[in-house]
mmCIF file of C-alpha atoms in Angstrom:
data_model
loop_
_atom_site.group_PDB
_atom_site.id
_atom_site.type_symbol
_atom_site.label_atom_id
_atom_site.label_comp_id
_atom_site.label_asym_id
_atom_site.label_seq_id
_atom_site.Cartn_x
_atom_site.Cartn_y
_atom_site.Cartn_z
ATOM 1 C CA MET A 1 -55.899 10.533 16.624
ATOM 2 C CA SER A 2 -57.483 12.086 13.471
ATOM 3 C CA ALA A 3 -58.227 15.221 15.561
ATOM 4 C CA ASN A 4 -54.522 15.414 16.805
ATOM 5 C CA ILE A 5 -53.192 15.182 13.298
ATOM 6 C CA LYS A 6 -55.300 17.882 12.003
ATOM 7 C CA LEU A 7 -54.118 20.171 14.817
ATOM 8 C CA LEU A 8 -50.579 19.282 13.883
ATOM 9 C CA HIS A 9 -51.367 20.253 10.291
ATOM 10 C CA HIS A 10 -52.759 23.624 11.244
ATOM 11 C CA ARG A 11 -49.708 24.517 13.335
ATOM 12 C CA PHE A 12 -47.326 23.884 10.476
ATOM 13 C CA ASN A 13 -49.474 25.969 8.146
ATOM 14 C CA ALA A 14 -49.498 28.765 10.523
ATOM 15 C CA LEU A 15 -45.754 29.215 9.944
ATOM 16 C CA HIS A 16 -44.043 30.133 6.829
ATOM 17 C CA SER A 17 -44.604 27.959 3.831
ATOM 18 C CA PHE A 18 -43.228 24.412 4.742
ATOM 19 C CA ASP A 19 -43.767 21.019 3.319
ATOM 20 C CA THR A 20 -46.751 19.266 4.581
ATOM 21 C CA ILE A 21 -46.027 16.259 6.952
ATOM 22 C CA ARG A 22 -48.651 13.475 6.656
ATOM 23 C CA VAL A 23 -48.819 10.822 9.214
ATOM 24 C CA LYS A 24 -50.871 7.592 8.918
ATOM 25 C CA PRO A 25 -52.155 6.557 12.060
ATOM 26 C CA THR A 26 -51.217 2.933 12.896
ATOM 27 C CA LYS A 27 -51.310 0.830 15.896
ATOM 28 C CA VAL A 28 -47.948 0.256 17.251
ATOM 29 C CA PRO A 29 -46.816 -2.381 19.837
ATOM 30 C CA ALA A 30 -45.016 -0.933 22.884
ATOM 31 C CA SER A 31 -41.937 -3.025 22.266
ATOM 32 C CA SER A 32 -41.391 -0.983 19.069
ATOM 33 C CA ALA A 33 -41.146 2.350 21.030
ATOM 34 C CA PRO A 34 -37.290 2.640 20.702
ATOM 35 C CA MET A 35 -37.193 2.005 17.175
ATOM 36 C CA ILE A 36 -40.051 4.525 16.446
ATOM 37 C CA TYR A 37 -38.398 7.151 18.494
ATOM 38 C CA SER A 38 -34.971 6.608 16.699
ATOM 39 C CA GLN A 39 -36.775 7.012 13.364
ATOM 40 C CA LEU A 40 -38.528 10.261 14.606
ATOM 41 C CA SER A 41 -35.200 11.615 16.075
ATOM 42 C CA ASP A 42 -33.609 11.259 12.519
ATOM 43 C CA ILE A 43 -36.184 13.844 11.111
ATOM 44 C CA SER A 44 -34.185 16.972 10.006
ATOM 45 C CA LEU A 45 -35.850 20.191 11.258
ATOM 46 C CA SER A 46 -32.843 22.206 9.703
ATOM 47 C CA ARG A 47 -35.416 23.550 7.061
ATOM 48 C CA PHE A 48 -37.309 25.384 9.569
ATOM 49 C CA PRO A 49 -36.665 28.879 10.967
ATOM 50 C CA PHE A 50 -36.995 27.378 14.511
ATOM 51 C CA HIS A 51 -35.084 24.644 16.519
ATOM 52 C CA PRO A 52 -36.237 22.761 19.472
ATOM 53 C CA GLY A 53 -35.296 24.430 22.667
ATOM 54 C CA SER A 54 -34.445 27.737 21.135
ATOM 55 C CA GLY A 55 -36.958 29.466 23.124
ATOM 56 C CA SER A 56 -39.041 30.469 20.325
ATOM 57 C CA SER A 57 -42.824 30.768 20.887
ATOM 58 C CA SER A 58 -43.469 29.057 17.536
ATOM 59 C CA GLY A 59 -40.958 26.258 17.902
ATOM 60 C CA ILE A 60 -42.236 22.791 17.829
ATOM 61 C CA SER A 61 -40.398 20.429 19.808
ATOM 62 C CA ARG A 62 -39.693 16.700 19.265
ATOM 63 C CA SER A 63 -41.686 15.740 22.319
ATOM 64 C CA LEU A 64 -44.753 17.563 20.576
ATOM 65 C CA LEU A 65 -44.149 15.445 17.271
ATOM 66 C CA VAL A 66 -43.836 12.340 19.453
ATOM 67 C CA GLY A 67 -47.059 13.158 21.506
ATOM 68 C CA LYS A 68 -49.156 13.757 18.419
ATOM 69 C CA CYS A 69 -47.858 11.082 15.955
ATOM 70 C CA VAL A 70 -47.816 8.100 18.016
ATOM 71 C CA PRO A 71 -50.541 6.448 20.271
ATOM 72 C CA ASP A 72 -51.088 8.104 23.630
ATOM 73 C CA SER A 73 -50.041 4.935 25.401
ATOM 74 C CA LEU A 74 -46.450 5.514 24.084
ATOM 75 C CA SER A 75 -46.355 9.261 24.347
ATOM 76 C CA SER A 76 -45.046 9.325 28.003
ATOM 77 C CA GLU A 77 -42.566 6.472 27.385
ATOM 78 C CA LEU A 78 -41.004 8.216 24.305
ATOM 79 C CA SER A 79 -40.943 11.485 25.859
ATOM 80 C CA SER A 80 -39.014 10.047 29.064
ATOM 81 C CA SER A 81 -36.690 8.118 26.830
ATOM 82 C CA TYR A 82 -35.983 11.460 24.709
ATOM 83 C CA SER A 83 -35.489 13.371 28.126
ATOM 84 C CA SER A 84 -33.092 10.849 29.702
ATOM 85 C CA GLN A 85 -30.684 11.015 26.654
ATOM 86 C CA PRO A 86 -28.544 14.090 26.393
ATOM 87 C CA PRO A 87 -28.140 15.908 23.155
ATOM 88 C CA GLN A 88 -25.132 14.916 21.040
ATOM 89 C CA LEU A 89 -23.154 17.248 19.210
ATOM 90 C CA ILE A 90 -21.093 16.395 16.180
ATOM 91 C CA CYS A 91 -17.904 18.134 16.376
ATOM 92 C CA ASN A 92 -15.148 18.152 13.783
ATOM 93 C CA LYS A 93 -12.084 17.098 15.738
ATOM 94 C CA GLU A 94 -8.715 18.138 14.532
ATOM 95 C CA PRO A 95 -6.407 15.203 13.504
ATOM 96 C CA SER A 96 -4.158 13.902 16.271
ATOM 97 C CA VAL A 97 -0.659 13.444 16.205
ATOM 98 C CA ILE A 98 -0.989 9.808 16.008
ATOM 99 C CA THR A 99 -3.406 10.082 12.944
ATOM 100 C CA ILE A 100 -0.780 12.143 11.224
ATOM 101 C CA LEU A 101 1.927 9.585 11.968
ATOM 102 C CA LYS A 102 -0.102 6.764 10.841
ATOM 103 C CA GLY A 103 -0.912 8.560 7.545
ATOM 104 C CA ALA A 104 2.579 9.218 6.677
ATOM 105 C CA ASN A 105 2.819 6.525 4.030
ATOM 106 C CA SER A 106 0.412 8.420 1.894
ATOM 107 C CA PHE A 107 3.282 10.825 1.384
ATOM 108 C CA LEU A 108 5.516 8.175 0.087
ATOM 109 C CA PRO A 109 5.471 8.855 -3.629
ATOM 110 C CA GLN A 110 6.059 12.492 -3.372
ATOM 111 C CA VAL A 111 8.974 11.770 -0.739
ATOM 112 C CA VAL A 112 10.632 9.375 -3.184
ATOM 113 C CA ILE A 113 10.272 11.756 -6.008
ATOM 114 C CA ALA A 114 11.666 14.672 -3.929
ATOM 115 C CA SER A 115 14.659 12.352 -3.021
ATOM 116 C CA THR A 116 15.423 11.509 -6.584
ATOM 117 C CA VAL A 117 15.513 15.143 -7.443
ATOM 118 C CA LEU A 118 17.646 16.056 -4.517
ATOM 119 C CA ALA A 119 20.031 13.225 -5.470
ATOM 120 C CA LEU A 120 20.507 14.507 -8.852
ATOM 121 C CA ILE A 121 20.701 18.222 -7.805
ATOM 122 C CA PHE A 122 22.995 17.625 -4.685
ATOM 123 C CA PRO A 123 24.365 14.110 -4.481
ATOM 124 C CA PRO A 124 26.525 14.471 -1.341
ATOM 125 C CA SER A 125 23.082 14.761 0.498
ATOM 126 C CA PHE A 126 22.704 10.969 0.003
ATOM 127 C CA LYS A 127 26.327 9.767 -0.617
ATOM 128 C CA TRP A 128 26.786 9.164 3.064
ATOM 129 C CA PHE A 129 24.275 6.371 2.997
ATOM 130 C CA THR A 130 26.541 3.881 1.502
ATOM 131 C CA ASN A 131 26.013 0.279 0.717
ATOM 132 C CA ARG A 132 26.777 -0.967 4.262
ATOM 133 C CA TYR A 133 23.613 0.923 5.563
ATOM 134 C CA TYR A 134 21.329 -0.562 2.919
ATOM 135 C CA ALA A 135 20.902 -4.070 4.639
ATOM 136 C CA PRO A 136 19.955 -2.579 7.857
ATOM 137 C CA ALA A 137 17.628 -0.190 6.176
ATOM 138 C CA LEU A 138 15.731 -3.017 4.435
ATOM 139 C CA GLY A 139 15.801 -5.167 7.492
ATOM 140 C CA PHE A 140 13.898 -2.136 9.172
ATOM 141 C CA LEU A 141 11.209 -2.154 6.647
ATOM 142 C CA MET A 142 10.792 -5.840 7.045
ATOM 143 C CA PHE A 143 10.582 -5.331 10.849
ATOM 144 C CA ALA A 144 7.652 -2.926 10.211
ATOM 145 C CA VAL A 145 5.995 -5.521 8.118
ATOM 146 C CA GLY A 146 6.489 -8.252 10.876
ATOM 147 C CA VAL A 147 5.077 -5.969 13.476
ATOM 148 C CA ASN A 148 1.806 -5.492 11.424
ATOM 149 C CA SER A 149 1.610 -9.357 10.757
ATOM 150 C CA SER A 150 0.911 -12.540 12.459
ATOM 151 C CA GLU A 151 2.295 -16.136 12.209
ATOM 152 C CA LYS A 152 -0.930 -17.064 10.741
ATOM 153 C CA ASP A 153 -0.481 -14.749 7.683
ATOM 154 C CA PHE A 154 2.737 -16.566 6.783
ATOM 155 C CA LEU A 155 1.124 -20.119 7.437
ATOM 156 C CA GLU A 156 -1.751 -18.948 5.063
ATOM 157 C CA ALA A 157 0.922 -17.785 2.403
ATOM 158 C CA PHE A 158 2.690 -21.301 2.460
ATOM 159 C CA ARG A 159 -0.799 -22.916 1.479
ATOM 160 C CA ARG A 160 -0.674 -21.197 -1.698
ATOM 161 C CA PRO A 161 2.104 -23.022 -3.561
ATOM 162 C CA THR A 162 0.525 -22.323 -7.015
ATOM 163 C CA THR A 163 0.890 -18.661 -6.566
ATOM 164 C CA ILE A 164 4.214 -18.889 -5.124
ATOM 165 C CA LEU A 165 5.283 -20.765 -8.155
ATOM 166 C CA ALA A 166 3.843 -18.236 -10.350
ATOM 167 C CA GLY A 167 5.782 -15.519 -8.745
ATOM 168 C CA TYR A 168 8.996 -17.600 -8.959
ATOM 169 C CA VAL A 169 8.255 -17.950 -12.740
ATOM 170 C CA GLY A 170 7.807 -14.445 -13.090
ATOM 171 C CA GLN A 171 11.258 -13.787 -11.400
ATOM 172 C CA PHE A 172 13.374 -16.205 -13.253
ATOM 173 C CA VAL A 173 11.628 -16.940 -16.517
ATOM 174 C CA VAL A 174 9.550 -13.926 -17.660
ATOM 175 C CA LYS A 175 11.964 -11.104 -16.444
ATOM 176 C CA PRO A 176 15.014 -12.783 -18.007
ATOM 177 C CA LEU A 177 13.378 -13.254 -21.244
ATOM 178 C CA LEU A 178 12.597 -9.567 -21.152
ATOM 179 C CA GLY A 179 16.065 -8.690 -20.191
ATOM 180 C CA TYR A 180 17.448 -10.853 -23.232
ATOM 181 C CA LEU A 181 14.964 -8.972 -25.465
ATOM 182 C CA PHE A 182 15.818 -5.496 -24.356
ATOM 183 C CA GLY A 183 19.412 -6.140 -24.334
ATOM 184 C CA THR A 184 19.190 -7.470 -27.785
ATOM 185 C CA ILE A 185 17.430 -4.178 -28.828
ATOM 186 C CA SER A 186 20.069 -2.098 -27.158
ATOM 187 C CA MET A 187 22.422 -3.361 -29.584
ATOM 188 C CA THR A 188 20.567 -3.879 -32.873
ATOM 189 C CA ALA A 189 18.211 -0.654 -32.687
ATOM 190 C CA PHE A 190 20.174 1.684 -30.466
ATOM 191 C CA GLY A 191 23.510 0.595 -31.445
ATOM 192 C CA LEU A 192 24.812 0.508 -27.947
ATOM 193 C CA PRO A 193 27.994 -1.326 -26.839
ATOM 194 C CA THR A 194 27.748 -4.987 -25.780
ATOM 195 C CA ALA A 195 28.796 -4.235 -22.280
ATOM 196 C CA LEU A 196 25.552 -2.126 -21.859
ATOM 197 C CA ALA A 197 23.455 -5.112 -23.251
ATOM 198 C CA ALA A 198 25.188 -7.406 -20.980
ATOM 199 C CA GLY A 199 24.259 -5.202 -17.842
ATOM 200 C CA ILE A 200 20.666 -5.090 -18.945
ATOM 201 C CA MET A 201 20.548 -8.896 -19.025
ATOM 202 C CA LEU A 202 22.297 -9.157 -15.795
ATOM 203 C CA THR A 203 19.847 -6.961 -14.158
ATOM 204 C CA SER A 204 17.195 -9.319 -15.250
ATOM 205 C CA CYS A 205 19.027 -12.358 -13.835
ATOM 206 C CA VAL A 206 19.073 -11.661 -10.201
ATOM 207 C CA SER A 207 16.507 -12.152 -7.458
ATOM 208 C CA GLY A 208 13.469 -10.243 -6.306
ATOM 209 C CA ALA A 209 14.007 -6.935 -4.337
ATOM 210 C CA GLN A 210 12.796 -6.656 -0.712
ATOM 211 C CA LEU A 211 11.335 -3.405 -1.586
ATOM 212 C CA SER A 212 8.607 -5.212 -3.426
ATOM 213 C CA ASN A 213 7.650 -6.675 -0.111
ATOM 214 C CA TYR A 214 7.039 -3.210 1.302
ATOM 215 C CA ALA A 215 5.194 -2.022 -1.834
ATOM 216 C CA THR A 216 2.675 -4.803 -1.388
ATOM 217 C CA PHE A 217 2.391 -4.267 2.357
ATOM 218 C CA LEU A 218 1.483 -0.731 1.491
ATOM 219 C CA THR A 219 -0.965 -1.714 -1.343
ATOM 220 C CA ASP A 220 -2.548 -5.126 0.117
ATOM 221 C CA PRO A 221 -1.311 -5.654 3.521
ATOM 222 C CA PRO A 222 -2.695 -9.359 3.571
ATOM 223 C CA MET A 223 -0.493 -10.091 0.553
ATOM 224 C CA ALA A 224 2.571 -8.954 2.234
ATOM 225 C CA PRO A 225 3.618 -12.477 3.807
ATOM 226 C CA LEU A 226 3.060 -14.017 0.227
ATOM 227 C CA SER A 227 5.239 -11.384 -1.336
ATOM 228 C CA ILE A 228 7.824 -12.108 1.316
ATOM 229 C CA VAL A 229 7.823 -15.898 0.873
ATOM 230 C CA MET A 230 8.318 -15.278 -2.898
ATOM 231 C CA THR A 231 11.311 -12.901 -2.552
ATOM 232 C CA SER A 232 12.961 -15.013 0.036
ATOM 233 C CA LEU A 233 12.555 -18.157 -2.166
ATOM 234 C CA SER A 234 13.969 -16.298 -5.305
ATOM 235 C CA THR A 235 16.929 -14.994 -3.012
ATOM 236 C CA ALA A 236 17.719 -18.229 -1.659
ATOM 237 C CA THR A 237 17.828 -20.116 -5.054
ATOM 238 C CA ALA A 238 19.810 -17.196 -6.716
ATOM 239 C CA VAL A 239 22.996 -18.541 -5.712
ATOM 240 C CA PHE A 240 22.362 -21.284 -8.287
ATOM 241 C CA VAL A 241 19.882 -19.710 -10.668
ATOM 242 C CA THR A 242 21.730 -16.280 -11.343
ATOM 243 C CA PRO A 243 25.025 -17.898 -12.460
ATOM 244 C CA PHE A 244 23.171 -20.258 -14.692
ATOM 245 C CA LEU A 245 20.994 -17.418 -16.387
ATOM 246 C CA SER A 246 24.221 -15.254 -16.535
ATOM 247 C CA LEU A 247 25.751 -18.134 -18.471
ATOM 248 C CA LEU A 248 23.015 -18.759 -20.670
ATOM 249 C CA LEU A 249 22.221 -14.963 -21.596
ATOM 250 C CA ILE A 250 25.683 -13.279 -21.399
ATOM 251 C CA GLY A 251 27.884 -16.308 -21.932
ATOM 252 C CA LYS A 252 29.862 -15.693 -18.723
ATOM 253 C CA LYS A 253 29.247 -17.552 -15.530
ATOM 254 C CA LEU A 254 29.398 -15.474 -12.361
ATOM 255 C CA PRO A 255 30.222 -17.098 -9.147
ATOM 256 C CA VAL A 256 27.903 -16.010 -6.307
ATOM 257 C CA ASP A 257 28.926 -15.880 -2.738
ATOM 258 C CA VAL A 258 26.759 -18.628 -1.220
ATOM 259 C CA LYS A 259 27.542 -17.634 2.478
ATOM 260 C CA GLY A 260 26.958 -14.036 1.634
ATOM 261 C CA MET A 261 23.513 -14.727 0.080
ATOM 262 C CA VAL A 262 22.458 -16.792 3.122
ATOM 263 C CA SER A 263 23.789 -14.119 5.474
ATOM 264 C CA SER A 264 21.904 -11.411 3.455
ATOM 265 C CA ILE A 265 18.540 -13.326 3.824
ATOM 266 C CA MET A 266 19.061 -13.789 7.406
ATOM 267 C CA GLN A 267 19.809 -10.027 8.075
ATOM 268 C CA ILE A 268 17.433 -8.342 5.692
ATOM 269 C CA VAL A 269 14.299 -10.802 5.873
ATOM 270 C CA ILE A 270 14.095 -13.585 8.306
ATOM 271 C CA THR A 271 15.728 -11.908 11.520
ATOM 272 C CA PRO A 272 13.544 -8.591 11.301
ATOM 273 C CA ILE A 273 10.365 -10.331 10.535
ATOM 274 C CA LEU A 274 10.725 -12.821 13.159
ATOM 275 C CA THR A 275 11.465 -9.929 15.565
ATOM 276 C CA GLY A 276 8.278 -8.205 14.567
ATOM 277 C CA LEU A 277 6.111 -11.279 14.648
ATOM 278 C CA ILE A 278 7.422 -12.281 18.309
ATOM 279 C CA LEU A 279 7.053 -8.607 19.548
ATOM 280 C CA ASN A 280 3.507 -8.554 18.078
ATOM 281 C CA ARG A 281 2.603 -12.131 19.706
ATOM 282 C CA PHE A 282 4.091 -11.556 23.199
ATOM 283 C CA PHE A 283 4.210 -7.870 23.825
ATOM 284 C CA PRO A 284 1.210 -6.322 21.997
ATOM 285 C CA ARG A 285 1.361 -3.169 24.233
ATOM 286 C CA ILE A 286 4.930 -2.447 22.989
ATOM 287 C CA CYS A 287 3.716 -3.055 19.498
ATOM 288 C CA SER A 288 0.812 -0.536 20.125
ATOM 289 C CA ALA A 289 3.208 2.004 21.351
ATOM 290 C CA ILE A 290 5.746 1.836 18.558
ATOM 291 C CA ARG A 291 3.450 1.121 15.534
ATOM 292 C CA PRO A 292 2.328 4.788 14.964
ATOM 293 C CA PHE A 293 6.028 5.764 14.501
ATOM 294 C CA LEU A 294 6.744 3.028 11.943
ATOM 295 C CA PRO A 295 5.056 4.828 8.947
ATOM 296 C CA PRO A 296 7.184 7.985 9.008
ATOM 297 C CA LEU A 297 10.453 6.149 9.781
ATOM 298 C CA SER A 298 9.534 3.719 6.917
ATOM 299 C CA VAL A 299 9.100 6.546 4.388
ATOM 300 C CA PHE A 300 12.427 8.240 5.615
ATOM 301 C CA VAL A 301 14.213 4.969 5.034
ATOM 302 C CA THR A 302 12.584 4.280 1.652
ATOM 303 C CA ALA A 303 13.613 7.752 0.675
ATOM 304 C CA LEU A 304 17.268 6.945 1.566
ATOM 305 C CA CYS A 305 17.051 3.655 -0.318
ATOM 306 C CA VAL A 306 15.937 5.349 -3.516
ATOM 307 C CA GLY A 307 18.088 8.558 -3.339
ATOM 308 C CA ALA A 308 21.377 6.933 -2.217
ATOM 309 C CA PRO A 309 22.033 4.719 -5.140
ATOM 310 C CA LEU A 310 21.293 7.317 -7.495
ATOM 311 C CA ALA A 311 23.710 9.984 -5.737
ATOM 312 C CA ILE A 312 26.494 7.251 -5.668
ATOM 313 C CA ASN A 313 26.088 6.362 -9.336
ATOM 314 C CA VAL A 314 24.965 9.785 -10.751
ATOM 315 C CA GLU A 315 28.224 9.682 -12.992
ATOM 316 C CA SER A 316 26.916 6.471 -14.677
ATOM 317 C CA VAL A 317 23.436 8.012 -15.125
ATOM 318 C CA MET A 318 24.719 11.065 -16.605
ATOM 319 C CA SER A 319 27.174 9.180 -18.957
ATOM 320 C CA PRO A 320 26.785 9.516 -22.819
ATOM 321 C CA TYR A 321 24.716 6.536 -22.949
ATOM 322 C CA GLY A 322 22.669 7.260 -19.947
ATOM 323 C CA LEU A 323 19.558 8.615 -21.939
ATOM 324 C CA SER A 324 19.497 5.617 -24.179
ATOM 325 C CA VAL A 325 20.102 3.079 -21.292
ATOM 326 C CA LEU A 326 17.381 4.957 -19.187
ATOM 327 C CA LEU A 327 14.842 4.511 -21.981
ATOM 328 C CA LEU A 328 15.625 0.881 -22.332
ATOM 329 C CA VAL A 329 15.629 0.368 -18.391
ATOM 330 C CA ILE A 330 12.227 2.045 -18.214
ATOM 331 C CA ALA A 331 10.725 0.038 -21.230
ATOM 332 C CA PHE A 332 12.111 -3.291 -19.363
ATOM 333 C CA HIS A 333 10.641 -2.627 -16.027
ATOM 334 C CA ALA A 334 7.383 -1.418 -17.450
ATOM 335 C CA SER A 335 7.137 -4.511 -19.582
ATOM 336 C CA ALA A 336 7.806 -6.686 -16.392
ATOM 337 C CA PHE A 337 5.241 -4.940 -14.226
ATOM 338 C CA ILE A 338 2.628 -5.263 -16.880
ATOM 339 C CA SER A 339 3.483 -9.061 -17.412
ATOM 340 C CA GLY A 340 3.267 -9.947 -13.967
ATOM 341 C CA PHE A 341 -0.192 -8.264 -13.779
ATOM 342 C CA ALA A 342 -1.488 -9.555 -16.954
ATOM 343 C CA PHE A 343 -0.394 -13.185 -16.757
ATOM 344 C CA THR A 344 -1.684 -13.406 -13.121
ATOM 345 C CA GLY A 345 -5.040 -12.239 -14.238
ATOM 346 C CA LEU A 346 -5.302 -14.804 -16.950
ATOM 347 C CA ILE A 347 -3.986 -17.758 -14.827
ATOM 348 C CA PHE A 348 -5.949 -16.841 -11.535
ATOM 349 C CA HIS A 349 -8.949 -15.139 -12.909
ATOM 350 C CA ASP A 350 -11.332 -17.287 -11.077
ATOM 351 C CA LEU A 351 -9.768 -16.569 -7.530
ATOM 352 C CA PRO A 352 -11.759 -13.985 -5.272
ATOM 353 C CA ASP A 353 -8.687 -12.125 -4.327
ATOM 354 C CA VAL A 354 -7.241 -12.011 -8.065
ATOM 355 C CA LYS A 355 -6.983 -8.042 -8.120
ATOM 356 C CA ALA A 356 -4.732 -8.105 -5.039
ATOM 357 C CA LEU A 357 -2.807 -11.156 -6.387
ATOM 358 C CA GLN A 358 -2.164 -9.217 -9.683
ATOM 359 C CA ARG A 359 -0.750 -6.300 -7.967
ATOM 360 C CA THR A 360 1.553 -8.485 -5.847
ATOM 361 C CA LEU A 361 3.069 -10.528 -8.795
ATOM 362 C CA SER A 362 3.379 -7.315 -10.750
ATOM 363 C CA PHE A 363 5.696 -5.997 -7.989
ATOM 364 C CA GLU A 364 7.437 -9.253 -7.695
ATOM 365 C CA THR A 365 8.061 -9.355 -11.534
ATOM 366 C CA GLY A 366 8.953 -5.684 -11.917
ATOM 367 C CA MET A 367 11.162 -5.197 -8.938
ATOM 368 C CA GLN A 368 14.360 -7.008 -8.351
ATOM 369 C CA SER A 369 17.849 -6.667 -6.620
ATOM 370 C CA SER A 370 19.530 -4.363 -8.840
ATOM 371 C CA LEU A 371 22.099 -3.610 -6.088
ATOM 372 C CA LEU A 372 23.143 -7.183 -6.402
ATOM 373 C CA ALA A 373 23.630 -6.833 -10.239
ATOM 374 C CA LEU A 374 25.341 -3.747 -9.546
ATOM 375 C CA ALA A 375 27.728 -5.641 -7.341
ATOM 376 C CA LEU A 376 28.221 -8.501 -9.538
ATOM 377 C CA ALA A 377 29.003 -6.073 -12.591
ATOM 378 C CA ASN A 378 31.583 -4.188 -10.630
ATOM 379 C CA LYS A 379 33.188 -7.393 -9.414
ATOM 380 C CA PHE A 380 33.206 -9.611 -12.275
ATOM 381 C CA PHE A 381 33.281 -7.435 -15.387
ATOM 382 C CA GLN A 382 36.282 -5.318 -16.344
ATOM 383 C CA ASP A 383 34.344 -2.837 -18.657
ATOM 384 C CA PRO A 384 32.481 -0.293 -16.424
ATOM 385 C CA LEU A 385 29.643 0.230 -18.804
ATOM 386 C CA VAL A 386 27.965 -3.145 -17.495
ATOM 387 C CA SER A 387 27.381 -1.415 -14.394
ATOM 388 C CA ILE A 388 25.317 1.464 -15.900
ATOM 389 C CA PRO A 389 22.166 -0.440 -16.323
ATOM 390 C CA PRO A 390 21.934 -1.899 -12.942
ATOM 391 C CA ALA A 391 22.720 1.400 -11.552
ATOM 392 C CA ILE A 392 19.827 3.203 -13.411
ATOM 393 C CA SER A 393 17.528 0.036 -12.660
ATOM 394 C CA THR A 394 17.918 0.793 -8.868
ATOM 395 C CA VAL A 395 16.254 4.196 -9.324
ATOM 396 C CA ILE A 396 13.832 3.498 -11.974
ATOM 397 C CA MET A 397 12.618 0.184 -10.323
ATOM 398 C CA SER A 398 11.789 2.202 -7.045
ATOM 399 C CA LEU A 399 10.142 5.280 -8.714
ATOM 400 C CA MET A 400 7.909 2.929 -10.975
ATOM 401 C CA GLY A 401 7.119 0.699 -8.122
ATOM 402 C CA PHE A 402 6.163 3.318 -5.646
ATOM 403 C CA SER A 403 4.295 5.182 -8.181
ATOM 404 C CA LEU A 404 2.049 2.028 -8.696
ATOM 405 C CA VAL A 405 1.726 1.898 -4.885
ATOM 406 C CA MET A 406 0.324 5.499 -5.049
ATOM 407 C CA LEU A 407 -2.121 4.546 -7.832
ATOM 408 C CA TRP A 408 -3.336 1.292 -6.359
ATOM 409 C CA ALA A 409 -3.579 2.299 -2.716
ATOM 410 C CA ARG A 410 -5.881 5.437 -3.856
ATOM 411 C CA ARG A 411 -8.168 2.892 -5.863
ATOM 412 C CA ASN A 412 -8.315 0.543 -2.993
ATOM 413 C CA GLU A 413 -9.358 3.544 -0.688
ATOM 414 C CA THR A 414 -11.996 4.429 -3.176
ATOM 415 C CA ALA A 415 -13.250 1.025 -3.332
ATOM 416 C CA VAL A 416 -13.648 0.838 0.452
ATOM 417 C CA TYR A 417 -15.502 4.147 0.736
#
């Protein structure tokens, strides 16, 4: 063995100046042959000006290395193993159409920003997407979540009553307090009319937004069922809580259509999700066929849900009070997002999934059904100024929420890799 190693050294020294390879002879059992060969196969010879099989007279093949660096009893076994395995080439494949479709969600923030700019520059491009299309559009987003979930996910969500309660408190306690705070600031510090303050408070009293469920699904998919349960609970009880809060904060009791609320929950949340779950459970091949097309369609629908309210209410946004209300609404939503994230970290700091839970409750606290607040403002308040904050909130809520999606989703990818 010693003579063989010296011969191998001489062959390397006869070439150009290369690193010296030193091999310590050891006795290796025959059962370890495959492992040894795999380790030898990983030796990179790219440093040398020759390659195995290149036809160069000075080339040193892997068979030679195997024959000289392991016991003779294993040489024939390793050589035959090597010759029986065809060389594998690593090729950089072009991304397939399916891969591109599945990655459409990564462009969601840019699409949302583009739809916002387009709605401001050319409002007719989105004005056709009226409120009657909004419920089916949100229903489609919930269907996409259902197709990518299972009934076990929702059963697991119901086993976390403490976190569901925390989301409910953020929705109907923390956010209304912030709404009252910024409504008061609008009158005292900005000198805005009382109607605008009422609009800010009204926006803080409504239930959670279904867009928060989709934002959670894009950021932390396992948390999507929990987010859906939170939003559904706040929406179901909003028929009682929203009138009480509006009376408490604004001084006016707003009758809410109970039948309309229940119908909305059925159309937007329950029916689409159940359809997706049933399809995923009993028709997995159909789900596999349609699943790649859901991300680009979801991005398109989300862009419509963001651009249409802005285009329809662009006059309110561009009103003389628009800039002041815009700043107040941004501060209101930013405080809600931060509060949901911070309080969750303090309360559930010992949970293993606390970071994902923080992001989920941040979406639940920072995003609410501004369209419901807008409908209530137009129906029950004579002053048109009350509708300006909800109209602006519809856009700001979506932009800030999906900006966080872009930030947190990228951090999740970095953590994985």
